[in-house]
Amino acid sequence: MATVKAFNGVRYAKKNITAEICPPYDVISPEEKENLKKASENNMVKLELSDAEGSKNKYEQASVLFKDWLAKGILLQENKPSLYFYEQEFIDHGRKMVRRGFFAALKIENPHGGAVKAHEKTLSAPKEDRLNLLKAVEANLSPIFLLFNDDNNGIVNLCKEIAKKEPSSVASDKEQTNHKLWVVDDEKIIEEVEKTLKDKKTFIADGHHRYETSWNYLQYIKGIKEDFSDTKEYGYVLAFLCPMEDEGISIWPTHRVIEEPANLEENIEKYFNVLPGEDFHKMQNEKVQPILVYKDGKCRTLVIKDTELLKKAMPDNCEAFRNLGVSILHNILIPKEQVPADRYVYVKDENEAVELAKKTNKIAIMVPATPVESIKEIALNNENMPQKSTYFFPKLASGIVIHRVC
């Protein structure tokens, strides 16, 4: 089961760190990177996406900067092991929401087994990049995002109580998300949280590449240290843990734009009932999710004709996997064997997807959001969902707290 512990986090010395935080490295465009660097000479993007300088490559330069910021007191390390309670207040499609959880050090387990359950495949290039950075900086600069069952709402209520106090750090970002952090070194609270998580499985919401990188780093350390012990800090990874029962969990769908495959209409006629486009939003909460296809100025809602088709197309997958619109898309409407994932353009907004399809003479395919319970069931079955199946909004900020692994 999951093992978490308090740790001596590294944080910015100042309270308002609006100019210092940045989004996760993998969603930062070159233009945004430059804007973040202009916002503060100490912005976290200079570590997450460092630039080579002189004879030093980008990873070596990140290491130099990190040590320099520590030496100058720009970053400070906590004196006591602590948990870091975190709140994000945001607007989701016009609705004000608050998501709460906490940062802790999570014991690293084999990504292909154990209490930390994944639901997405990973790519080698991002893992190699993050491993090189971790080797150089010897710190988790950004967290993985985990979900867990909080059956009696004990952690949910604890987060709400702590949020009534004055925060240790605050920030806001371009998405109009307000971030607050509370440093908690109370031993009773730490013991309560550690005890609660001890009996839980955890599910990766975001950060699959970072988690596998932490495992690869642990194996690297094992090979070079004579006094290796996975109870040391390198045996743990920075994690944000959020109860599944939290009212602020928001999962967005990711839509697709692509050139029309040759057999699209044939597959629609063979496997789907076709309904008006406006039915798509009414049916998103159905057990078997619909798909919305935009083509030639018209939207059509597609609903699978027979659930037996799902079992035939995905015999090795659980029901939760088979019922997802994104699974039906990549296994029946446009089978992944015919069109690989890298042929799609991925878009968060439905209207944006349609507009892009119009401009490029392509088709747009919209899918409903993946329910959190489906993620849990799929992960428990050790299955991997198609790429870009989930988008947890908002993203966790980098620079809120750092976990040193040395």
GROMACS .gro file of C-alpha atoms in nm:
model
  406
    1MET     CA    1   0.000   0.000   0.000
    2ALA     CA    2   0.104   0.365  -0.039
    3THR     CA    3   0.379   0.493   0.188
    4VAL     CA    4   0.403   0.868   0.232
    5LYS     CA    5   0.607   1.078   0.472
    6ALA     CA    6   0.681   1.434   0.564
    7PHE     CA    7   0.998   1.588   0.420
    8ASN     CA    8   1.217   1.895   0.453
    9GLY     CA    9   1.088   2.084   0.155
   10VAL     CA   10   1.265   2.359  -0.036
   11ARG     CA   11   1.056   2.670  -0.102
   12TYR     CA   12   1.098   3.026  -0.221
   13ALA     CA   13   1.184   3.253   0.074
   14LYS     CA   14   0.924   3.514  -0.024
   15LYS     CA   15   0.552   3.465   0.045
   16ASN     CA   16   0.402   3.586  -0.283
   17ILE     CA   17   0.559   3.373  -0.553
   18THR     CA   18   0.338   3.470  -0.846
   19ALA     CA   19   0.643   3.572  -1.052
   20GLU     CA   20   0.838   3.258  -0.959
   21ILE     CA   21   0.604   2.964  -1.030
   22CYS     CA   22   0.554   2.809  -1.371
   23PRO     CA   23   0.328   2.545  -1.529
   24PRO     CA   24   0.449   2.185  -1.574
   25TYR     CA   25   0.741   2.165  -1.816
   26ASP     CA   26   0.548   1.972  -2.082
   27VAL     CA   27   0.281   2.239  -2.139
   28ILE     CA   28   0.513   2.540  -2.167
   29SER     CA   29   0.550   2.683  -2.520
   30PRO     CA   30   0.873   2.857  -2.627
   31GLU     CA   31   0.692   3.192  -2.613
   32GLU     CA   32   0.559   3.127  -2.263
   33LYS     CA   33   0.902   3.019  -2.148
   34GLU     CA   34   1.046   3.355  -2.247
   35ASN     CA   35   0.760   3.541  -2.075
   36LEU     CA   36   0.818   3.344  -1.755
   37LYS     CA   37   1.189   3.424  -1.762
   38LYS     CA   38   1.103   3.793  -1.794
   39ALA     CA   39   0.858   3.773  -1.501
   40SER     CA   40   1.143   3.692  -1.260
   41GLU     CA   41   1.510   3.610  -1.292
   42ASN     CA   42   1.438   3.336  -1.039
   43ASN     CA   43   1.141   3.177  -1.217
   44MET     CA   44   1.123   2.800  -1.184
   45VAL     CA   45   1.120   2.763  -1.562
   46LYS     CA   46   1.494   2.839  -1.554
   47LEU     CA   47   1.539   2.509  -1.372
   48GLU     CA   48   1.263   2.305  -1.537
   49LEU     CA   49   1.361   2.408  -1.891
   50SER     CA   50   1.710   2.542  -1.842
   51ASP     CA   51   1.927   2.675  -2.124
   52ALA     CA   52   2.285   2.573  -2.193
   53GLU     CA   53   2.535   2.842  -2.098
   54GLY     CA   54   2.902   2.853  -2.190
   55SER     CA   55   3.056   2.509  -2.154
   56LYS     CA   56   2.765   2.381  -1.945
   57ASN     CA   57   2.476   2.190  -2.100
   58LYS     CA   58   2.121   2.272  -1.994
   59TYR     CA   59   2.115   2.014  -1.715
   60GLU     CA   60   2.446   2.129  -1.568
   61GLN     CA   61   2.325   2.488  -1.584
   62ALA     CA   62   2.007   2.395  -1.396
   63SER     CA   63   2.223   2.239  -1.123
   64VAL     CA   64   2.439   2.552  -1.098
   65LEU     CA   65   2.132   2.776  -1.072
   66PHE     CA   66   1.963   2.558  -0.810
   67LYS     CA   67   2.272   2.559  -0.587
   68ASP     CA   68   2.314   2.933  -0.641
   69TRP     CA   69   1.954   3.010  -0.540
   70LEU     CA   70   2.000   2.801  -0.225
   71ALA     CA   71   2.328   2.973  -0.139
   72LYS     CA   72   2.176   3.320  -0.188
   73GLY     CA   73   1.866   3.242   0.020
   74ILE     CA   74   1.630   3.274  -0.275
   75LEU     CA   75   1.529   2.919  -0.190
   76LEU     CA   76   1.524   2.791   0.168
   77GLN     CA   77   1.501   2.438   0.304
   78GLU     CA   78   1.256   2.364   0.586
   79ASN     CA   79   1.414   2.286   0.925
   80LYS     CA   80   1.149   2.028   1.018
   81PRO     CA   81   0.992   1.747   0.817
   82SER     CA   82   0.657   1.880   0.701
   83LEU     CA   83   0.354   1.811   0.489
   84TYR     CA   84   0.250   2.087   0.250
   85PHE     CA   85  -0.123   2.142   0.217
   86TYR     CA   86  -0.219   2.300  -0.113
   87GLU     CA   87  -0.528   2.474  -0.247
   88GLN     CA   88  -0.612   2.587  -0.598
   89GLU     CA   89  -0.909   2.820  -0.649
   90PHE     CA   90  -1.012   2.836  -1.014
   91ILE     CA   91  -1.290   2.896  -1.265
   92ASP     CA   92  -1.405   2.594  -1.462
   93HIS     CA   93  -1.639   2.679  -1.749
   94GLY     CA   94  -1.782   2.971  -1.552
   95ARG     CA   95  -1.805   2.782  -1.223
   96LYS     CA   96  -1.588   2.874  -0.923
   97MET     CA   97  -1.418   2.565  -0.779
   98VAL     CA   98  -1.157   2.479  -0.514
   99ARG     CA   99  -0.930   2.173  -0.519
  100ARG     CA  100  -0.739   2.073  -0.206
  101GLY     CA  101  -0.480   1.813  -0.116
  102PHE     CA  102  -0.126   1.794   0.014
  103PHE     CA  103   0.233   1.741  -0.096
  104ALA     CA  104   0.429   1.456   0.060
  105ALA     CA  105   0.724   1.232  -0.020
  106LEU     CA  106   0.588   0.911  -0.176
  107LYS     CA  107   0.778   0.582  -0.157
  108ILE     CA  108   0.876   0.481  -0.510
  109GLU     CA  109   0.755   0.140  -0.628
  110ASN     CA  110   0.790  -0.045  -0.955
  111PRO     CA  111   0.562   0.146  -1.198
  112HIS     CA  112   0.432  -0.184  -1.337
  113GLY     CA  113   0.305  -0.312  -1.003
  114GLY     CA  114   0.246  -0.207  -0.644
  115ALA     CA  115   0.020   0.049  -0.480
  116VAL     CA  116   0.083   0.333  -0.727
  117LYS     CA  117  -0.143   0.266  -1.025
  118ALA     CA  118  -0.089   0.419  -1.369
  119HIS     CA  119  -0.336   0.450  -1.656
  120GLU     CA  120  -0.126   0.591  -1.943
  121LYS     CA  121   0.163   0.470  -2.156
  122THR     CA  122   0.484   0.672  -2.145
  123LEU     CA  123   0.735   0.777  -2.409
  124SER     CA  124   1.111   0.729  -2.383
  125ALA     CA  125   1.227   1.081  -2.486
  126PRO     CA  126   1.054   1.274  -2.202
  127LYS     CA  127   1.176   1.018  -1.947
  128GLU     CA  128   1.535   1.051  -2.067
  129ASP     CA  129   1.512   1.431  -2.047
  130ARG     CA  130   1.368   1.430  -1.695
  131LEU     CA  131   1.620   1.169  -1.579
  132ASN     CA  132   1.911   1.384  -1.697
  133LEU     CA  133   1.765   1.681  -1.509
  134LEU     CA  134   1.707   1.476  -1.193
  135LYS     CA  135   2.064   1.346  -1.201
  136ALA     CA  136   2.197   1.700  -1.232
  137VAL     CA  137   1.976   1.885  -0.984
  138GLU     CA  138   1.913   1.596  -0.741
  139ALA     CA  139   1.567   1.728  -0.664
  140ASN     CA  140   1.205   1.679  -0.771
  141LEU     CA  141   1.124   2.024  -0.906
  142SER     CA  142   0.762   1.938  -0.984
  143PRO     CA  143   0.523   1.679  -0.841
  144ILE     CA  144   0.331   1.385  -0.969
  145PHE     CA  145  -0.045   1.414  -0.912
  146LEU     CA  146  -0.213   1.124  -0.732
  147LEU     CA  147  -0.570   1.041  -0.637
  148PHE     CA  148  -0.680   0.817  -0.350
  149ASN     CA  149  -1.003   0.707  -0.185
  150ASP     CA  150  -1.085   0.904   0.130
  151ASP     CA  151  -1.384   0.695   0.235
  152ASN     CA  152  -1.473   0.882   0.554
  153ASN     CA  153  -1.366   1.226   0.425
  154GLY     CA  154  -1.098   1.249   0.693
  155ILE     CA  155  -0.839   1.411   0.465
  156VAL     CA  156  -1.104   1.622   0.288
  157ASN     CA  157  -1.209   1.771   0.623
  158LEU     CA  158  -0.850   1.812   0.741
  159CYS     CA  159  -0.766   2.008   0.425
  160LYS     CA  160  -1.064   2.237   0.482
  161GLU     CA  161  -0.959   2.304   0.843
  162ILE     CA  162  -0.601   2.386   0.751
  163ALA     CA  163  -0.723   2.615   0.471
  164LYS     CA  164  -0.880   2.842   0.737
  165LYS     CA  165  -0.532   2.942   0.854
  166GLU     CA  166  -0.292   3.198   0.708
  167PRO     CA  167  -0.102   3.042   0.417
  168SER     CA  168   0.277   3.024   0.399
  169SER     CA  169   0.290   3.093   0.024
  170VAL     CA  170   0.048   3.243  -0.226
  171ALA     CA  171   0.047   3.290  -0.603
  172SER     CA  172  -0.178   3.343  -0.902
  173ASP     CA  173  -0.125   3.249  -1.266
  174LYS     CA  174  -0.236   3.340  -1.619
  175GLU     CA  175  -0.524   3.089  -1.598
  176GLN     CA  176  -0.663   3.297  -1.307
  177THR     CA  177  -0.591   3.015  -1.065
  178ASN     CA  178  -0.506   3.120  -0.710
  179HIS     CA  179  -0.254   2.898  -0.531
  180LYS     CA  180  -0.211   2.872  -0.152
  181LEU     CA  181   0.029   2.657   0.048
  182TRP     CA  182   0.036   2.573   0.420
  183VAL     CA  183   0.346   2.423   0.582
  184VAL     CA  184   0.238   2.174   0.852
  185ASP     CA  185   0.500   2.024   1.083
  186ASP     CA  186   0.257   1.914   1.356
  187GLU     CA  187   0.362   1.556   1.434
  188LYS     CA  188   0.009   1.443   1.522
  189ILE     CA  189  -0.129   1.562   1.187
  190ILE     CA  190   0.162   1.405   1.000
  191GLU     CA  191   0.110   1.073   1.180
  192GLU     CA  192  -0.264   1.084   1.106
  193VAL     CA  193  -0.207   1.143   0.735
  194GLU     CA  194   0.065   0.880   0.705
  195LYS     CA  195  -0.157   0.626   0.883
  196THR     CA  196  -0.456   0.705   0.659
  197LEU     CA  197  -0.256   0.659   0.337
  198LYS     CA  198  -0.091   0.339   0.457
  199ASP     CA  199  -0.397   0.133   0.362
  200LYS     CA  200  -0.460   0.305   0.028
  201LYS     CA  201  -0.383   0.241  -0.334
  202THR     CA  202  -0.303   0.561  -0.522
  203PHE     CA  203  -0.381   0.645  -0.884
  204ILE     CA  204  -0.165   0.865  -1.105
  205ALA     CA  205  -0.375   1.148  -1.244
  206ASP     CA  206  -0.085   1.335  -1.403
  207GLY     CA  207   0.291   1.283  -1.412
  208HIS     CA  208   0.334   0.930  -1.547
  209HIS     CA  209   0.667   1.024  -1.706
  210ARG     CA  210   0.794   1.181  -1.384
  211TYR     CA  211   0.697   0.877  -1.180
  212GLU     CA  212   0.871   0.632  -1.413
  213THR     CA  213   1.170   0.868  -1.416
  214SER     CA  214   1.187   0.852  -1.036
  215TRP     CA  215   1.196   0.472  -1.056
  216ASN     CA  216   1.470   0.485  -1.322
  217TYR     CA  217   1.667   0.726  -1.104
  218LEU     CA  218   1.634   0.492  -0.808
  219GLN     CA  219   1.779   0.208  -1.018
  220TYR     CA  220   2.062   0.437  -1.130
  221ILE     CA  221   2.145   0.527  -0.769
  222LYS     CA  222   2.130   0.160  -0.671
  223GLY     CA  223   2.398   0.089  -0.927
  224ILE     CA  224   2.645   0.354  -0.807
  225LYS     CA  225   2.602   0.374  -0.427
  226GLU     CA  226   2.759   0.112  -0.203
  227ASP     CA  227   2.546   0.228   0.092
  228PHE     CA  228   2.222   0.224  -0.112
  229SER     CA  229   1.896   0.216   0.084
  230ASP     CA  230   1.555   0.292  -0.062
  231THR     CA  231   1.458   0.448   0.273
  232LYS     CA  232   1.672   0.751   0.187
  233GLU     CA  233   1.526   1.053   0.010
  234TYR     CA  234   1.608   0.920  -0.338
  235GLY     CA  235   1.369   0.635  -0.255
  236TYR     CA  236   1.083   0.887  -0.252
  237VAL     CA  237   0.930   1.121  -0.506
  238LEU     CA  238   0.744   1.450  -0.464
  239ALA     CA  239   0.369   1.385  -0.490
  240PHE     CA  240   0.052   1.587  -0.461
  241LEU     CA  241  -0.219   1.366  -0.315
  242CYS     CA  242  -0.584   1.458  -0.365
  243PRO     CA  243  -0.887   1.268  -0.232
  244MET     CA  244  -1.120   1.139  -0.502
  245GLU     CA  245  -1.401   1.278  -0.288
  246ASP     CA  246  -1.268   1.634  -0.318
  247GLU     CA  247  -1.528   1.863  -0.475
  248GLY     CA  248  -1.270   2.041  -0.687
  249ILE     CA  249  -1.162   1.755  -0.913
  250SER     CA  250  -1.216   1.860  -1.273
  251ILE     CA  251  -1.127   1.639  -1.569
  252TRP     CA  252  -1.145   1.787  -1.917
  253PRO     CA  253  -1.168   1.590  -2.240
  254THR     CA  254  -0.912   1.627  -2.517
  255HIS     CA  255  -1.059   1.648  -2.866
  256ARG     CA  256  -0.899   1.545  -3.194
  257VAL     CA  257  -0.854   1.696  -3.540
  258ILE     CA  258  -0.738   1.476  -3.828
  259GLU     CA  259  -0.762   1.418  -4.200
  260GLU     CA  260  -1.063   1.204  -4.278
  261PRO     CA  261  -0.968   0.834  -4.296
  262ALA     CA  262  -1.083   0.651  -4.607
  263ASN     CA  263  -1.319   0.416  -4.425
  264LEU     CA  264  -1.474   0.665  -4.179
  265GLU     CA  265  -1.824   0.663  -4.327
  266GLU     CA  266  -1.815   0.286  -4.371
  267ASN     CA  267  -1.734   0.239  -4.002
  268ILE     CA  268  -2.003   0.486  -3.895
  269GLU     CA  269  -2.269   0.303  -4.094
  270LYS     CA  270  -2.152  -0.038  -3.975
  271TYR     CA  271  -2.107   0.024  -3.603
  272PHE     CA  272  -2.298   0.337  -3.494
  273ASN     CA  273  -2.643   0.485  -3.462
  274VAL     CA  274  -2.631   0.844  -3.586
  275LEU     CA  275  -2.814   1.112  -3.387
  276PRO     CA  276  -2.828   1.493  -3.416
  277GLY     CA  277  -2.519   1.682  -3.300
  278GLU     CA  278  -2.705   1.852  -3.016
  279ASP     CA  279  -2.768   1.513  -2.850
  280PHE     CA  280  -2.397   1.475  -2.768
  281HIS     CA  281  -2.402   1.695  -2.458
  282LYS     CA  282  -2.726   1.540  -2.332
  283MET     CA  283  -2.571   1.192  -2.351
  284GLN     CA  284  -2.225   1.251  -2.205
  285ASN     CA  285  -2.315   1.089  -1.873
  286GLU     CA  286  -2.448   0.771  -2.032
  287LYS     CA  287  -2.275   0.447  -1.930
  288VAL     CA  288  -2.145   0.401  -2.284
  289GLN     CA  289  -2.014   0.737  -2.397
  290PRO     CA  290  -2.106   0.894  -2.733
  291ILE     CA  291  -1.871   1.053  -2.988
  292LEU     CA  292  -1.931   1.379  -3.174
  293VAL     CA  293  -1.797   1.407  -3.530
  294TYR     CA  294  -1.771   1.736  -3.719
  295LYS     CA  295  -1.740   1.704  -4.097
  296ASP     CA  296  -1.834   1.931  -4.387
  297GLY     CA  297  -2.009   2.186  -4.168
  298LYS     CA  298  -2.222   1.934  -3.982
  299CYS     CA  299  -2.202   1.765  -3.641
  300ARG     CA  300  -2.326   1.410  -3.580
  301THR     CA  301  -2.353   1.222  -3.252
  302LEU     CA  302  -2.243   0.860  -3.278
  303VAL     CA  303  -2.366   0.593  -3.038
  304ILE     CA  304  -2.243   0.235  -3.060
  305LYS     CA  305  -2.514   0.003  -3.197
  306ASP     CA  306  -2.442  -0.292  -2.969
  307THR     CA  307  -2.220  -0.326  -2.662
  308GLU     CA  308  -2.112  -0.669  -2.792
  309LEU     CA  309  -1.914  -0.475  -3.053
  310LEU     CA  310  -1.715  -0.320  -2.768
  311LYS     CA  311  -1.630  -0.662  -2.622
  312LYS     CA  312  -1.524  -0.790  -2.964
  313ALA     CA  313  -1.304  -0.488  -3.041
  314MET     CA  314  -1.152  -0.470  -2.689
  315PRO     CA  315  -1.164  -0.827  -2.550
  316ASP     CA  316  -0.875  -0.779  -2.310
  317ASN     CA  317  -1.003  -0.457  -2.155
  318CYS     CA  318  -1.237  -0.396  -1.862
  319GLU     CA  319  -1.586  -0.254  -1.906
  320ALA     CA  320  -1.481   0.092  -1.781
  321PHE     CA  321  -1.220   0.108  -2.057
  322ARG     CA  322  -1.455  -0.017  -2.329
  323ASN     CA  323  -1.728   0.232  -2.244
  324LEU     CA  324  -1.514   0.543  -2.287
  325GLY     CA  325  -1.567   0.756  -2.596
  326VAL     CA  326  -1.191   0.785  -2.644
  327SER     CA  327  -1.158   0.403  -2.642
  328ILE     CA  328  -1.444   0.361  -2.888
  329LEU     CA  329  -1.280   0.622  -3.112
  330HIS     CA  330  -0.939   0.453  -3.124
  331ASN     CA  331  -1.062   0.093  -3.140
  332ILE     CA  332  -1.375   0.105  -3.356
  333LEU     CA  333  -1.438   0.436  -3.533
  334ILE     CA  334  -1.075   0.494  -3.633
  335PRO     CA  335  -0.871   0.190  -3.518
  336LYS     CA  336  -0.530   0.284  -3.379
  337GLU     CA  337  -0.365   0.029  -3.611
  338GLN     CA  338  -0.477   0.242  -3.907
  339VAL     CA  339  -0.413   0.587  -3.762
  340PRO     CA  340  -0.145   0.621  -3.489
  341ALA     CA  341  -0.177   0.874  -3.209
  342ASP     CA  342   0.084   1.112  -3.353
  343ARG     CA  343  -0.134   1.178  -3.659
  344TYR     CA  344  -0.392   1.367  -3.452
  345VAL     CA  345  -0.388   1.730  -3.344
  346TYR     CA  346  -0.508   1.750  -2.983
  347VAL     CA  347  -0.732   2.036  -2.876
  348LYS     CA  348  -0.886   2.114  -2.535
  349ASP     CA  349  -1.180   2.327  -2.648
  350GLU     CA  350  -1.464   2.186  -2.855
  351ASN     CA  351  -1.525   2.506  -3.053
  352GLU     CA  352  -1.154   2.542  -3.117
  353ALA     CA  353  -1.144   2.189  -3.256
  354VAL     CA  354  -1.429   2.265  -3.497
  355GLU     CA  355  -1.269   2.591  -3.610
  356LEU     CA  356  -0.937   2.419  -3.672
  357ALA     CA  357  -1.111   2.148  -3.874
  358LYS     CA  358  -1.281   2.416  -4.085
  359LYS     CA  359  -0.957   2.598  -4.155
  360THR     CA  360  -0.761   2.288  -4.244
  361ASN     CA  361  -1.034   2.095  -4.430
  362LYS     CA  362  -1.013   1.814  -4.177
  363ILE     CA  363  -1.260   1.651  -3.941
  364ALA     CA  364  -1.296   1.713  -3.567
  365ILE     CA  365  -1.380   1.437  -3.321
  366MET     CA  366  -1.508   1.530  -2.975
  367VAL     CA  367  -1.521   1.292  -2.680
  368PRO     CA  368  -1.666   1.327  -2.328
  369ALA     CA  369  -1.443   1.364  -2.023
  370THR     CA  370  -1.320   1.048  -1.855
  371PRO     CA  371  -1.495   0.991  -1.518
  372VAL     CA  372  -1.262   0.962  -1.219
  373GLU     CA  373  -1.413   0.624  -1.124
  374SER     CA  374  -1.324   0.490  -1.470
  375ILE     CA  375  -0.962   0.596  -1.419
  376LYS     CA  376  -0.961   0.404  -1.091
  377GLU     CA  377  -1.106   0.084  -1.241
  378ILE     CA  378  -0.877   0.094  -1.544
  379ALA     CA  379  -0.570   0.151  -1.328
  380LEU     CA  380  -0.665  -0.131  -1.091
  381ASN     CA  381  -0.678  -0.360  -1.394
  382ASN     CA  382  -0.327  -0.247  -1.492
  383GLU     CA  383  -0.456  -0.120  -1.827
  384ASN     CA  384  -0.333   0.181  -2.022
  385MET     CA  385  -0.576   0.428  -2.171
  386PRO     CA  386  -0.519   0.587  -2.514
  387GLN     CA  387  -0.293   0.893  -2.518
  388LYS     CA  388  -0.453   1.221  -2.417
  389SER     CA  389  -0.747   1.054  -2.243
  390THR     CA  390  -0.743   1.280  -1.937
  391TYR     CA  391  -0.664   1.644  -1.867
  392PHE     CA  392  -0.687   1.741  -1.503
  393PHE     CA  393  -0.761   2.111  -1.469
  394PRO     CA  394  -0.593   2.315  -1.339
  395LYS     CA  395  -0.239   2.188  -1.370
  396LEU     CA  396  -0.025   2.184  -1.056
  397ALA     CA  397   0.227   2.467  -1.044
  398SER     CA  398   0.600   2.398  -1.041
  399GLY     CA  399   0.792   2.589  -0.773
  400ILE     CA  400   0.539   2.559  -0.492
  401VAL     CA  401   0.764   2.315  -0.305
  402ILE     CA  402   1.069   2.109  -0.403
  403HIS     CA  403   1.186   1.771  -0.271
  404ARG     CA  404   1.562   1.710  -0.259
  405VAL     CA  405   1.669   1.351  -0.324
  406CYS     CA  406   2.028   1.377  -0.200
   0.00000   0.00000   0.00000
